[in-house]
Structures are given as structure tokens and as C-alpha cells.
PDB file of C-alpha atoms in Angstrom:
ATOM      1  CA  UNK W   1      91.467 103.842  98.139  1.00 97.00           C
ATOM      2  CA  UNK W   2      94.214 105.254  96.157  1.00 97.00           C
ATOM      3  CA  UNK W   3      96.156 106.500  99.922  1.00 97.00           C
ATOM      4  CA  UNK W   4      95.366 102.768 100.472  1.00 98.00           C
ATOM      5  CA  UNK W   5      97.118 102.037  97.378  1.00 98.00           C
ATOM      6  CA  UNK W   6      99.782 104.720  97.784  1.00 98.00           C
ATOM      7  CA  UNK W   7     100.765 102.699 101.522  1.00 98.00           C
ATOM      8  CA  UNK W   8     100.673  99.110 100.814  1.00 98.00           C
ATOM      9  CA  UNK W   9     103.339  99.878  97.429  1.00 98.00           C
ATOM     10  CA  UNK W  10     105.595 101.609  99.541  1.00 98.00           C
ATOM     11  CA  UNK W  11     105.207  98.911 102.213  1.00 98.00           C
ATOM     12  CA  UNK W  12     106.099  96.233  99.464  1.00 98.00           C
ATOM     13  CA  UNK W  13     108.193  97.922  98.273  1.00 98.00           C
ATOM     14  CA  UNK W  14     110.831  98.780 101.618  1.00 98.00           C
ATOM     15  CA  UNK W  15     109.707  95.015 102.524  1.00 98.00           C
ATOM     16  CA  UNK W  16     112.411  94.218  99.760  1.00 97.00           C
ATOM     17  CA  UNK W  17     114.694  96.585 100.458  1.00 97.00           C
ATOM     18  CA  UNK W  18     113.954  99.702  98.614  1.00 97.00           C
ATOM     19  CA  UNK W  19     113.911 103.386  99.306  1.00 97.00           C
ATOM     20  CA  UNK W  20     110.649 104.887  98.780  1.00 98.00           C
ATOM     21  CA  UNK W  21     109.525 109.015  98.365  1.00 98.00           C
ATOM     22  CA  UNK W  22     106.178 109.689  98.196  1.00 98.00           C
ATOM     23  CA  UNK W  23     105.122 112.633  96.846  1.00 97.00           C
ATOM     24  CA  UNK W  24     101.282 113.494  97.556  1.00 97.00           C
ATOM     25  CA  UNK W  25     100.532 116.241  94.513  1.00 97.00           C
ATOM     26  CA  UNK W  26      97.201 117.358  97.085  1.00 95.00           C
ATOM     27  CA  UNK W  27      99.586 118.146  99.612  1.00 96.00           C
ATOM     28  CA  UNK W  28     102.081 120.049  97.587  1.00 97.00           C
ATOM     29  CA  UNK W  29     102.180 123.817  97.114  1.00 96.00           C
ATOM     30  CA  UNK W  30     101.867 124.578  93.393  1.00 94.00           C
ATOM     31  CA  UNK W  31     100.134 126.083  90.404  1.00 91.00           C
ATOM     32  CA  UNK W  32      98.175 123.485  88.554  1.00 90.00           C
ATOM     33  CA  UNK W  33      98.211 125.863  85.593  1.00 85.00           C
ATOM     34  CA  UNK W  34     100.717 127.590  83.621  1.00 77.00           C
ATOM     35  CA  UNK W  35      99.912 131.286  84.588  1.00 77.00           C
ATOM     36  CA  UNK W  36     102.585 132.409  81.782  1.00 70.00           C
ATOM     37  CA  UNK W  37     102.416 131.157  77.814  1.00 68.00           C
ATOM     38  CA  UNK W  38     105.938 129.373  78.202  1.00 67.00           C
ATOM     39  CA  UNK W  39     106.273 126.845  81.010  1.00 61.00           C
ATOM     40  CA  UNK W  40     110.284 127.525  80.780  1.00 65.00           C
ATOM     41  CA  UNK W  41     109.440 131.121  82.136  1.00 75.00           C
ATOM     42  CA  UNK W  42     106.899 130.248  85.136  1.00 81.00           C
ATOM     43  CA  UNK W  43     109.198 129.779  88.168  1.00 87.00           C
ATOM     44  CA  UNK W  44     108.862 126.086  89.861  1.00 90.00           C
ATOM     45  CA  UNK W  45     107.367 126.133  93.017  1.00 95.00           C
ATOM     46  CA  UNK W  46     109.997 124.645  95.790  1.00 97.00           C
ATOM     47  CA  UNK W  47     107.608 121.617  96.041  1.00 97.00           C
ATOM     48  CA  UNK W  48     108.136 120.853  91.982  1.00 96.00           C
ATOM     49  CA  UNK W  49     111.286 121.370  92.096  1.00 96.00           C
ATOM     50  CA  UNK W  50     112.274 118.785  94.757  1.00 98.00           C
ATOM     51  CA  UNK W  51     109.447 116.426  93.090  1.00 97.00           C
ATOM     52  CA  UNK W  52     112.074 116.699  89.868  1.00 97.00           C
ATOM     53  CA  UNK W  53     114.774 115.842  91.985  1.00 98.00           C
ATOM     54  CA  UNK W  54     113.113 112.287  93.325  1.00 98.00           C
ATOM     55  CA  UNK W  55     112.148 111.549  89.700  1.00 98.00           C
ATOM     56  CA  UNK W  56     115.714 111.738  88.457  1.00 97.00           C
ATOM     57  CA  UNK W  57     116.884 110.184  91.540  1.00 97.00           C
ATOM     58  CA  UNK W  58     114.278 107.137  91.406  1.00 97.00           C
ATOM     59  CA  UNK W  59     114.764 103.784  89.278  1.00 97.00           C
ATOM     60  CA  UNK W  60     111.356 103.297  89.344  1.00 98.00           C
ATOM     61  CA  UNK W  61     108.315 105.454  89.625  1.00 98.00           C
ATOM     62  CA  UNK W  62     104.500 104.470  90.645  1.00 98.00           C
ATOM     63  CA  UNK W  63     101.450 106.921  90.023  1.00 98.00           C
ATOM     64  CA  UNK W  64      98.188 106.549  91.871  1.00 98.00           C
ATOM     65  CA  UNK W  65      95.169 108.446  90.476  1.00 98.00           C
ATOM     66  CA  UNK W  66      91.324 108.189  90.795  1.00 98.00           C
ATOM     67  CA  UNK W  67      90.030 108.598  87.081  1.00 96.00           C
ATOM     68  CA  UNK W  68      87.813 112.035  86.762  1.00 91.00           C
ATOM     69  CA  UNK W  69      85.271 112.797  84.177  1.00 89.00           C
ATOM     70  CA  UNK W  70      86.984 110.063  81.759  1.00 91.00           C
ATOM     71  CA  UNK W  71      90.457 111.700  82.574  1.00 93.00           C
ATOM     72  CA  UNK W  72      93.653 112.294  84.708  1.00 95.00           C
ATOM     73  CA  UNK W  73      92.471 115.062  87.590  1.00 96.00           C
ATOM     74  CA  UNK W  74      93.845 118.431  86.931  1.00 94.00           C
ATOM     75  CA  UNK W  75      96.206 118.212  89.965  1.00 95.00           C
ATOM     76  CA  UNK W  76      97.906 115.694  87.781  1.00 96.00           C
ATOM     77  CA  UNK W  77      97.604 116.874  84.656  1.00 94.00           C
ATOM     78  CA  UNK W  78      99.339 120.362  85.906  1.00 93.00           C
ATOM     79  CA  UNK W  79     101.618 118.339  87.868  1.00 95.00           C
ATOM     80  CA  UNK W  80     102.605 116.294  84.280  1.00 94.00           C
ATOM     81  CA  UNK W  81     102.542 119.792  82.395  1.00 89.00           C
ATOM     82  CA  UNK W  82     104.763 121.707  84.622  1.00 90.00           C
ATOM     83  CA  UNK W  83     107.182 119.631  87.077  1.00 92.00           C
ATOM     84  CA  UNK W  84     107.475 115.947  84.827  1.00 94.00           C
ATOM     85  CA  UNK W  85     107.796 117.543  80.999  1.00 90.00           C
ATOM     86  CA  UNK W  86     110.587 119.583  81.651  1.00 89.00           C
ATOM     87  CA  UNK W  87     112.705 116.716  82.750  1.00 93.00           C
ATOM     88  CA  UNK W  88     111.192 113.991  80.749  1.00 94.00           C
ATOM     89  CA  UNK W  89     112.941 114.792  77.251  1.00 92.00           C
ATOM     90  CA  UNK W  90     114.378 117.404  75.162  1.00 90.00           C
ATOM     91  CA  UNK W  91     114.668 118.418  71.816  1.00 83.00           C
ATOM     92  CA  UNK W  92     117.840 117.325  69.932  1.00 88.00           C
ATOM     93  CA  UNK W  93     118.844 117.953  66.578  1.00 87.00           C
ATOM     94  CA  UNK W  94     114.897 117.884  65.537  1.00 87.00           C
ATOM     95  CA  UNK W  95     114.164 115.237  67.574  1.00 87.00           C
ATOM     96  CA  UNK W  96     112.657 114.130  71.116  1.00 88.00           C
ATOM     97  CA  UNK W  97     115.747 112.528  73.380  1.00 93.00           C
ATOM     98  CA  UNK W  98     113.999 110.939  76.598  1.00 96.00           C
ATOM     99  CA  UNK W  99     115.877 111.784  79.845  1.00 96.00           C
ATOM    100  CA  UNK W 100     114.778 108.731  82.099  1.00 97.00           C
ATOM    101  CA  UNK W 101     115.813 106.071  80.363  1.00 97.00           C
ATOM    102  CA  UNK W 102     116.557 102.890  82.709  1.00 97.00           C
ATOM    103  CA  UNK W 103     113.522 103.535  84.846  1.00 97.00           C
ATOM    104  CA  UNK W 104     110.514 101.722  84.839  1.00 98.00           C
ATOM    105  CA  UNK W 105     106.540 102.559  85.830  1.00 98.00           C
ATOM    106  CA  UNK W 106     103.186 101.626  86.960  1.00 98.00           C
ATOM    107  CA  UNK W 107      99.989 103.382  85.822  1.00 98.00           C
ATOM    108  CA  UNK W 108      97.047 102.538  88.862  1.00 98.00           C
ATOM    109  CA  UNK W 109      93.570 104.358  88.419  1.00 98.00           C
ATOM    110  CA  UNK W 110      90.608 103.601  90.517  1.00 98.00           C
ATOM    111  CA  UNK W 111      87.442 104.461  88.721  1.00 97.00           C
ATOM    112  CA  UNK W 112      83.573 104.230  89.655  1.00 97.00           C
ATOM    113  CA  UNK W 113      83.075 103.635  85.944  1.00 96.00           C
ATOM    114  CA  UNK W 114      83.153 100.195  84.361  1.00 97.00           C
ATOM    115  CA  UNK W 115      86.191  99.141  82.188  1.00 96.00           C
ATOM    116  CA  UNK W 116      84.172  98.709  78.887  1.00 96.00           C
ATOM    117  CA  UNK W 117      82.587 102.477  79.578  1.00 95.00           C
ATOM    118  CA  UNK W 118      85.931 103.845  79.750  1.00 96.00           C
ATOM    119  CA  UNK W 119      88.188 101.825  77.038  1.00 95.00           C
ATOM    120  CA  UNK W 120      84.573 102.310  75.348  1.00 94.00           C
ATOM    121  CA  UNK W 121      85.409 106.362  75.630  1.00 93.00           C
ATOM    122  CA  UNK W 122      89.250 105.972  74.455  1.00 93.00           C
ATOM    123  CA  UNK W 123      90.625 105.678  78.246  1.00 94.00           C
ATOM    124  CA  UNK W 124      91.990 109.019  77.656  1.00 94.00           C
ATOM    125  CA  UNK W 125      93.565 108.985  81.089  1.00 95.00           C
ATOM    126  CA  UNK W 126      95.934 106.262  80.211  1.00 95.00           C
ATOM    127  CA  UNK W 127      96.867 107.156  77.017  1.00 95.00           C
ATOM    128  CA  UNK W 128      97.994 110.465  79.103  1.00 95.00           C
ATOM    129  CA  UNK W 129      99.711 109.513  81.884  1.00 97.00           C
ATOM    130  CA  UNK W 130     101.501 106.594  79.727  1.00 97.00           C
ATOM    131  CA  UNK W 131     102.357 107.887  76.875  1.00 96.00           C
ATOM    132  CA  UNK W 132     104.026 110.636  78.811  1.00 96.00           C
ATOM    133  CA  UNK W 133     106.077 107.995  80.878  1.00 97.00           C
ATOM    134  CA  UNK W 134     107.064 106.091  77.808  1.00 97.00           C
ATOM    135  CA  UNK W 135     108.253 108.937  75.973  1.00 95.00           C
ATOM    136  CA  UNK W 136     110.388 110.192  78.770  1.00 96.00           C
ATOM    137  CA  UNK W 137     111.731 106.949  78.051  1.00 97.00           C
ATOM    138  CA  UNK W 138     110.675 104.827  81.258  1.00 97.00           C
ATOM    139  CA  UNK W 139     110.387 100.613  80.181  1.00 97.00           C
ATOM    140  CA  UNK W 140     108.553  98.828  80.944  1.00 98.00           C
ATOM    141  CA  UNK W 141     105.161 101.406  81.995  1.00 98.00           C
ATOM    142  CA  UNK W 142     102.666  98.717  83.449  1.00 98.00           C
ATOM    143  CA  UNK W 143      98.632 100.128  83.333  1.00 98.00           C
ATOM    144  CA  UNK W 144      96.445  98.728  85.779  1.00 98.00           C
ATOM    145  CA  UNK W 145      92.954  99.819  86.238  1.00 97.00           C
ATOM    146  CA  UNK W 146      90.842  99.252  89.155  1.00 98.00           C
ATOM    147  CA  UNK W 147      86.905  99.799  87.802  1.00 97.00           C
ATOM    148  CA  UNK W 148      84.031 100.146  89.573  1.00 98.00           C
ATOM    149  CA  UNK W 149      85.166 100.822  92.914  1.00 98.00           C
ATOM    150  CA  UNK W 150      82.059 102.561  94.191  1.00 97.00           C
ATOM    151  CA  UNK W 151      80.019  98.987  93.919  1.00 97.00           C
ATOM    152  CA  UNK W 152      83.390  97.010  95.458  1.00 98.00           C
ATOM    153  CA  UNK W 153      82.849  94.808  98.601  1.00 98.00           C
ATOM    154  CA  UNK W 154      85.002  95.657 101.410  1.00 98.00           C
ATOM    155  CA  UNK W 155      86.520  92.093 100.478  1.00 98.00           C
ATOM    156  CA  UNK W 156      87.179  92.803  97.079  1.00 98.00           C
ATOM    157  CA  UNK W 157      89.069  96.186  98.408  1.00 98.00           C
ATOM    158  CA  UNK W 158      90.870  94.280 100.825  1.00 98.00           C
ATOM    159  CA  UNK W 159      92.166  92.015  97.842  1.00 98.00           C
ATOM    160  CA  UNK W 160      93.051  94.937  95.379  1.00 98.00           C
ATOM    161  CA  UNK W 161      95.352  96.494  98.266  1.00 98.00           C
ATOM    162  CA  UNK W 162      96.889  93.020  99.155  1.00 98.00           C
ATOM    163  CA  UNK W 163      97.807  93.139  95.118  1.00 98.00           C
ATOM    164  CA  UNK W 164      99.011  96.462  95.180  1.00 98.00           C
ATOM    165  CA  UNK W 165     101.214  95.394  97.607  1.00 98.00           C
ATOM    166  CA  UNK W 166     102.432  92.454  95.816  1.00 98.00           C
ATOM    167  CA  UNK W 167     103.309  94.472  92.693  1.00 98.00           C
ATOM    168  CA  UNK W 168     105.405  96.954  95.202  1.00 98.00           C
ATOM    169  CA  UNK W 169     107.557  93.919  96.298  1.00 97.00           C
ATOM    170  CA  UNK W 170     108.102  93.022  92.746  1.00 97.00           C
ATOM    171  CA  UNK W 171     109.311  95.502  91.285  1.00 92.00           C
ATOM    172  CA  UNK W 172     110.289  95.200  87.459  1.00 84.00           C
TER     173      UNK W 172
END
């Protein structure tokens, strides 16, 4: 669903005119983890690096992520940790300066689990991914959450991708 997802933005999206990147973290060649104890000292993979490159280059940014064990998977948590941090914001004269002002983002997770479980449970994921995009500076960061997918009709499906798409043609 969230490939689904991942298409019908982008299609939206170039409908109106826009330039889209996609950048499929599954298919990308890196280390989730930090294999030394300072990020700044583990080289970035060539597939990282040119992931930093479309952030900074992009006026708006989209993430797609099925929700896992109440959380962001770790392909996207390493992703976060390694390739987005380092260009989100740096410290200035003892404070945080975000880096990516003027850019907005959406927040889409698909999850088997029903809203009330998860916001129950703290809805850790979103806190994550946007808090992470708000302190990089990105306005406005838009959540939506798609719950119980694994009981969703084909109809109902159909109806969250025909959305999807609407929200990639209008972007904020």
C-alpha cells in the first residue's frame, strides 16, 4: 500500500507541474546503523549522500512508512539517524539552527493497528518522524495515519490512494 501511496503522490504531484525524486530507503545501499560512536566519522554511503542532496534541493518532502511494532521501521530510523540529521540543523552559539527552513512535509503511516491502540501507546512513530522534520525547520509537517489496513476493503484502499493523490496535487 505504501508503493501505492508512494505512486499516486508523485503522480499528483507532476500532474501540477512539479519535479518529483523518489527515494526508496529498501532499495538503497546503506548501513541502517552507526557502526562507529560518532555519526560525523562513519563515511556516507553514495546512496545517502545523493538522498542529502534531493532533500536540500526539494521544497517539499513526503515520507511513506508502514508503522512497525508501535514505531518507525529501522530502515527509517537509520535512514533519519545517519543521512537526514546531519543536514537537518546544527549547533550555533548553544543552540539548534534548522537548515530546511522554507520546506514543508507530510507524515503517511499505514498501520494494521487501530488509531486509539496506537495514540493509546504514545504514537511514538509520529512523534519521531515529525518532530525530526519540524526541528529541521520544515512548516507546515502534515501527519496522516492510515489504521487498520489489514481489515480495509479493496474499496476503501482504492479511496485512500485516490486521497493520497489529491494531497500530491495540493501541495502546501
Amino acid at each position: 500500500l505504501n508503493h501505492a501511496f508512494v505512486q499516486a503522490y508523485a503522480c499528483g504531484a507532476e500532474r501540477e507541474g512539479h519535479t518529483v525524486r523518489i527515494l526508496d530507503l529498501y532499495r538503497m545501499q546503506y548501513e541502517t546503523c552507526l557502526v562507529l560512536a560518532d555519526n560525523y566519522e562513519q563515511p556516507l554511503e553514495r546512496d545517502l549522500q545523493q538522498a542529502q542532496e534531493s532533500i536540500q534541493w526539494c521544497n517539499h518532502l513526503a515520507v511513506f512508512f508502514p508503522l512497525w511494532c508501535n514505531t518507525t521501521p529501522a530502515r527509517l530510523t537509520g535512514f533519519i539517524e545517519r543521512a537526514f540529521a546531519p543536514i537537518a540543523a546544527c549547533f550555533v552559539d548553544d543552540k539548534w539552527r534548522p537548515l530546511l527552513e522554507g520546506r514543508s512535509a507530510r507524515v503517511f503511516c499505514t498501520a494494521d493497528a487501530p488509531r486509539q491502540s496506537i495514540e493509546a501507546a504514545g504514537d511514538s512513530a509520529r512523534l519521531q518522524v515529525c518532530s525530526m522534520l519540524e526541528w529541521a525547520g520544515m512548516k507546515p509537517v502534515e501527519y496522516r495515519l492510515f489504521d487498520l489496513v489489514a481489515k480495509s476493503t479493496l474499496d476503501q484502499r482504492k479511496e485512500w490512494i485516490a486521497e493520497v493523490e489529491r494531497l500530491g496535487g495540493a501541495l502546501p
